[in-house]
Amino acid sequence: MVVMMMNFRVYLMRVNLDNNVVESSSSSSSCIKREAKVISLGDEVDDISQVFHCDGLLLCISITEAKTRLVVWNPYWGHTRSIEPTHQFNKFDSYSYALGYDKSSKSHKILRCITCLRPHFHEFIIYDFNSNSWRVLHVTPDWQLETINSGVSLKGNAFWASEEKYYETSETNEEFFLLSFDFTRETFGPLLPLPFQFVESEDALSVSNVRDEQLAVLYQPWDTLMMEIWVTSKIEPNAVSWNSKVFLSVSIRKLIGPQFQFCLGSFFIDEEKKVAVVFDKGYRIQRYIAYIIGVDGSMKEVDLGESDRRCYPIVCSYVPSLVQLN
């Protein structure tokens, strides 16, 4: 079961990666089925701009010029909790949200990062479910979040792709890293190395959770049709090590087209069945497509329907939770 955002709506999707289902051309559409649509976010139906999963809870963010709404939802119970934001939408700002939990107090928390362009400054604030209040975090970043890519939760902490802050005096290309936030200590960790050289901002880079134990990173250079997925062997907010062997390395030319590149490449992997499922938009078509790619080079497309040109799909694994939203 996975959670997926398409066309500014959130759905629960059931994925069947059994070989007989995936390999059968007549059953290609049946291996990914829409189970339910999120309809418990209140009386008003707003466009959902971002979704973040942690511990069986979904943080849904709706950002429009009129208002900003934050709703945490437990699909298992059908319970929701609306959270009053402290900052309304500004078209010149970029936003990134994360949901995690404090291991000492057992309280869930929300981190919000805002990059304001006019005037230029960063703001980091945190919401605590126990105190029902926001607090400002004093952070002076020497990095910048890639807000176009959604972060992921792992063991209650959040991880994003990030790059070193650009300085006009720098003579080298910007380097990309993993960046973490520890919700117990309420601090950002050091920049953690990726297992490949990533120096072009046009390259595709995406992060995914693996069984809430490890992280996987998808990488596709802008000038090639080679795609790699690497999996960590150890991951903590302040340390990372990578498996010496790449999980998947394939050319996607025969599947997609001569000039295709994943834009966001939201994905998950199944280590047992040795496949990755990458969600993106189709090559030169306004359709949502799931690309099922095996480590042996096998590839399959599943059409998930018409896409809004402004909304790229976001997917994350879902495990039901008994957490109560008081």
Coordinates of N, CA and C in Angstrom, one line a residue, residues 28-145:
S28 N -1.3 -5.3 -17.0 CA -0.4 -4.2 -16.6 C -1.0 -3.1 -15.8
S29 N -2.3 -2.8 -16.1 CA -2.9 -1.8 -15.3 C -3.5 -2.3 -14.0
S30 N -3.5 -3.6 -13.8 CA -4.1 -4.1 -12.6 C -3.1 -4.2 -11.5
C31 N -1.8 -4.0 -11.8 CA -0.8 -4.2 -10.7 C -0.7 -2.9 -9.9
I32 N -1.3 -1.8 -10.3 CA -1.4 -0.6 -9.5 C -2.8 -0.1 -9.5
K33 N -3.5 -0.3 -8.4 CA -4.9 0.1 -8.3 C -5.2 1.2 -7.3
R34 N -6.1 2.0 -7.6 CA -6.5 3.1 -6.7 C -7.5 2.5 -5.7
E35 N -7.1 2.6 -4.4 CA -8.0 2.0 -3.4 C -9.0 3.0 -2.8
A36 N -8.5 4.2 -2.5 CA -9.4 5.2 -1.9 C -8.8 6.6 -2.1
K37 N -9.7 7.5 -2.1 CA -9.3 8.9 -2.1 C -9.5 9.6 -0.8
V38 N -8.5 10.4 -0.4 CA -8.6 11.1 0.9 C -9.7 12.1 0.8
I39 N -10.7 11.9 1.7 CA -11.9 12.8 1.7 C -12.2 13.3 3.1
S40 N -11.3 13.1 4.0 CA -11.5 13.4 5.4 C -10.8 14.6 5.9
L41 N -10.5 15.6 4.9 CA -9.7 16.7 5.3 C -10.6 17.9 5.6
G42 N -11.8 17.7 6.0 CA -12.7 18.8 6.3 C -13.7 19.0 5.3
D43 N -14.6 20.0 5.5 CA -15.7 20.2 4.6 C -15.3 20.8 3.3
E44 N -14.3 21.6 3.3 CA -13.8 22.3 2.1 C -12.8 21.4 1.4
V45 N -12.9 21.3 0.1 CA -12.0 20.5 -0.7 C -11.0 21.5 -1.4
D46 N -9.8 21.5 -0.8 CA -8.7 22.4 -1.3 C -7.7 21.6 -2.0
D47 N -7.0 22.2 -3.0 CA -5.9 21.6 -3.7 C -4.8 21.3 -2.7
I48 N -4.3 20.1 -2.7 CA -3.2 19.7 -1.8 C -1.9 19.9 -2.5
S49 N -1.0 20.7 -2.0 CA 0.2 21.1 -2.7 C 1.4 20.1 -2.3
Q50 N 1.4 19.6 -1.1 CA 2.5 18.8 -0.6 C 1.9 17.7 0.3
V51 N 2.5 16.6 0.4 CA 2.1 15.5 1.4 C 3.4 14.9 1.9
F52 N 3.4 14.6 3.2 CA 4.5 14.1 3.9 C 4.0 13.0 4.9
H53 N 4.6 11.8 4.7 CA 4.2 10.6 5.6 C 5.2 10.3 6.6
C54 N 4.7 10.1 7.8 CA 5.6 9.6 8.9 C 4.7 8.8 9.9
D55 N 5.2 7.6 10.3 CA 4.6 6.9 11.4 C 3.1 6.6 11.2
G56 N 2.7 6.4 9.9 CA 1.3 6.2 9.6 C 0.4 7.4 9.5
L57 N 1.0 8.6 9.7 CA 0.3 9.8 9.6 C 0.7 10.6 8.4
L58 N -0.3 11.3 7.8 CA -0.1 12.1 6.6 C -0.2 13.6 7.0
L59 N 0.8 14.4 6.6 CA 0.7 15.8 6.7 C 0.4 16.3 5.3
C60 N -0.8 16.9 5.2 CA -1.3 17.5 3.9 C -1.2 19.0 4.0
I61 N -0.6 19.6 3.0 CA -0.5 21.0 3.0 C -1.2 21.6 1.8
S62 N -2.1 22.5 2.0 CA -2.8 23.2 0.9 C -2.3 24.7 0.9
I63 N -1.7 25.1 -0.1 CA -1.2 26.5 -0.2 C -1.8 27.2 -1.4
T64 N -2.6 28.2 -1.2 CA -3.2 29.0 -2.2 C -2.9 30.5 -1.9
E65 N -3.2 31.3 -2.9 CA -3.0 32.7 -2.6 C -4.0 33.3 -1.5
A66 N -5.1 32.5 -1.3 CA -6.1 33.0 -0.3 C -5.7 32.6 1.1
K67 N -5.2 31.3 1.2 CA -4.9 30.8 2.6 C -4.0 29.6 2.5
T68 N -3.4 29.3 3.7 CA -2.6 28.1 3.8 C -3.3 27.2 4.9
R69 N -3.4 25.9 4.5 CA -4.0 25.0 5.5 C -3.1 23.8 5.7
L70 N -3.0 23.4 7.0 CA -2.2 22.2 7.4 C -3.1 21.3 8.1
V71 N -3.2 20.0 7.6 CA -4.0 19.0 8.2 C -3.2 17.7 8.3
V72 N -3.2 17.2 9.5 CA -2.6 15.9 9.8 C -3.7 14.8 9.8
W73 N -3.5 13.7 9.1 CA -4.6 12.8 8.9 C -4.1 11.4 9.2
N74 N -4.8 10.6 10.0 CA -4.6 9.2 10.2 C -5.6 8.4 9.4
P75 N -5.2 7.9 8.2 CA -6.2 7.2 7.4 C -6.8 5.9 8.0
Y76 N -6.1 5.3 8.9 CA -6.6 4.1 9.6 C -7.8 4.4 10.5
W77 N -7.7 5.5 11.3 CA -8.8 5.8 12.1 C -9.8 6.8 11.4
G78 N -9.3 7.5 10.4 CA -10.1 8.5 9.8 C -10.1 9.8 10.6
H79 N -9.2 10.0 11.6 CA -9.1 11.2 12.4 C -8.2 12.2 11.7
T80 N -8.6 13.5 11.9 CA -7.7 14.6 11.4 C -7.5 15.6 12.5
R81 N -6.4 16.4 12.3 CA -6.1 17.5 13.2 C -5.7 18.6 12.3
S82 N -6.4 19.7 12.4 CA -6.1 20.9 11.7 C -5.1 21.8 12.5
I83 N -4.1 22.3 11.9 CA -3.1 23.1 12.6 C -3.1 24.5 12.0
E84 N -3.2 25.5 12.8 CA -3.2 26.9 12.4 C -1.8 27.3 12.0
P85 N -1.6 27.7 10.7 CA -0.3 28.2 10.3 C 0.0 29.6 10.8
T86 N 1.3 29.9 10.9 CA 1.7 31.2 11.3 C 2.0 32.2 10.2
H87 N 2.0 31.6 9.0 CA 2.5 32.4 7.8 C 1.6 32.1 6.6
Q88 N 1.0 33.1 6.0 CA 0.2 32.9 4.8 C 1.1 32.9 3.6
F89 N 0.5 32.3 2.5 CA 1.3 32.1 1.3 C 1.7 33.4 0.7
N90 N 3.0 33.4 0.2 CA 3.5 34.5 -0.6 C 4.1 33.9 -1.9
K91 N 3.7 34.4 -3.0 CA 4.2 33.8 -4.3 C 5.7 33.9 -4.5
F92 N 6.4 34.8 -3.7 CA 7.8 34.9 -3.9 C 8.6 34.0 -2.9
D93 N 7.9 33.3 -2.1 CA 8.5 32.4 -1.1 C 8.5 30.9 -1.6
S94 N 9.4 30.1 -1.1 CA 9.4 28.7 -1.3 C 9.3 28.0 0.1
Y95 N 8.6 26.9 0.1 CA 8.2 26.3 1.4 C 8.6 24.8 1.4
S96 N 9.0 24.3 2.5 CA 9.3 22.9 2.7 C 8.8 22.5 4.1
Y97 N 8.1 21.3 4.1 CA 7.5 20.9 5.4 C 8.0 19.5 5.7
A98 N 8.0 19.1 6.9 CA 8.4 17.7 7.3 C 7.6 17.4 8.6
L99 N 7.3 16.1 8.7 CA 6.7 15.6 9.9 C 7.6 14.5 10.5
G100 N 7.7 14.6 11.9 CA 8.5 13.6 12.6 C 8.1 13.5 14.0
Y101 N 8.9 12.8 14.8 CA 8.5 12.7 16.2 C 9.7 12.7 17.2
D102 N 9.4 13.2 18.4 CA 10.4 13.3 19.4 C 10.5 12.0 20.2
K103 N 11.6 11.3 20.1 CA 11.7 10.0 20.8 C 11.7 10.0 22.3
S104 N 12.0 11.2 22.9 CA 12.0 11.3 24.3 C 10.6 11.6 24.9
S105 N 9.9 12.5 24.2 CA 8.5 12.9 24.7 C 7.4 12.2 24.0
K106 N 7.7 11.4 22.9 CA 6.8 10.7 22.1 C 5.8 11.6 21.4
S107 N 6.2 12.8 21.2 CA 5.3 13.8 20.6 C 5.7 14.0 19.1
H108 N 4.7 14.1 18.3 CA 4.9 14.4 16.9 C 5.1 15.9 16.7
K109 N 5.9 16.2 15.7 CA 6.3 17.6 15.5 C 6.3 17.9 14.0
I110 N 6.1 19.1 13.6 CA 6.1 19.6 12.2 C 7.2 20.7 12.1
L111 N 8.0 20.5 11.1 CA 9.1 21.5 10.8 C 8.6 22.2 9.5
R112 N 8.7 23.5 9.5 CA 8.4 24.3 8.3 C 9.6 25.2 8.0
C113 N 10.1 25.1 6.8 CA 11.2 25.9 6.3 C 10.7 26.8 5.2
I114 N 11.0 28.1 5.4 CA 10.5 29.1 4.4 C 11.8 29.9 3.9
T115 N 11.9 30.0 2.6 CA 12.9 30.8 2.0 C 12.2 32.0 1.4
C116 N 12.3 33.2 2.0 CA 11.7 34.4 1.5 C 12.7 35.1 0.5
L117 N 12.1 35.5 -0.6 CA 13.0 36.1 -1.6 C 12.9 37.6 -1.6
R118 N 11.9 38.2 -1.1 CA 11.7 39.6 -1.1 C 11.1 40.1 0.3
P119 N 11.9 40.5 1.2 CA 13.4 40.4 1.3 C 13.9 39.0 1.5
H120 N 15.2 38.8 1.2 CA 15.8 37.5 1.2 C 16.2 37.1 2.7
F121 N 15.5 36.0 3.2 CA 15.9 35.4 4.5 C 15.3 34.1 4.6
H122 N 15.8 33.3 5.6 CA 15.3 31.9 5.9 C 14.6 32.0 7.2
E123 N 13.5 31.2 7.3 CA 12.8 31.1 8.6 C 12.5 29.6 8.8
F124 N 12.9 29.1 10.0 CA 12.6 27.8 10.4 C 11.8 27.8 11.7
I125 N 10.6 27.1 11.7 CA 9.8 27.1 12.9 C 9.3 25.6 13.1
I126 N 9.0 25.3 14.3 CA 8.6 23.9 14.6 C 7.3 23.9 15.4
Y127 N 6.4 23.0 15.1 CA 5.2 22.9 15.8 C 5.2 21.6 16.6
D128 N 4.8 21.7 17.9 CA 4.8 20.5 18.8 C 3.3 20.2 19.1
F129 N 3.0 18.9 18.8 CA 1.6 18.4 19.0 C 1.2 18.5 20.5
N130 N 2.1 18.3 21.4 CA 1.8 18.3 22.8 C 1.4 19.7 23.3
S131 N 2.2 20.6 22.9 CA 2.0 22.0 23.4 C 1.0 22.8 22.5
N132 N 0.8 22.3 21.3 CA -0.1 22.9 20.4 C 0.4 24.3 20.1
S133 N 1.7 24.5 19.8 CA 2.2 25.8 19.6 C 3.4 25.7 18.6
W134 N 3.7 26.9 18.0 CA 4.9 27.0 17.1 C 6.0 27.7 17.9
R135 N 7.2 27.3 17.5 CA 8.4 28.0 18.1 C 9.4 28.3 17.0
V136 N 10.1 29.4 17.0 CA 11.1 29.7 16.1 C 12.4 29.0 16.4
L137 N 13.1 28.4 15.4 CA 14.4 27.8 15.5 C 15.4 28.7 15.0
H138 N 16.5 28.9 15.7 CA 17.5 29.8 15.3 C 18.6 29.0 14.5
V139 N 18.5 29.2 13.2 CA 19.4 28.4 12.3 C 20.0 29.3 11.3
T140 N 21.3 29.2 11.1 CA 22.0 29.9 10.1 C 22.6 28.9 9.1
P141 N 21.8 28.6 8.0 CA 22.2 27.5 7.1 C 23.4 27.9 6.2
D142 N 24.3 26.9 6.0 CA 25.3 27.1 4.9 C 24.9 26.1 3.8
W143 N 23.6 25.8 3.6 CA 23.1 24.9 2.6 C 21.7 25.5 2.2
Q144 N 21.1 25.0 1.1 CA 19.8 25.3 0.8 C 19.0 24.1 0.4
L145 N 17.8 24.0 0.9 CA 17.0 22.8 0.6 C 16.5 22.9 -0.9

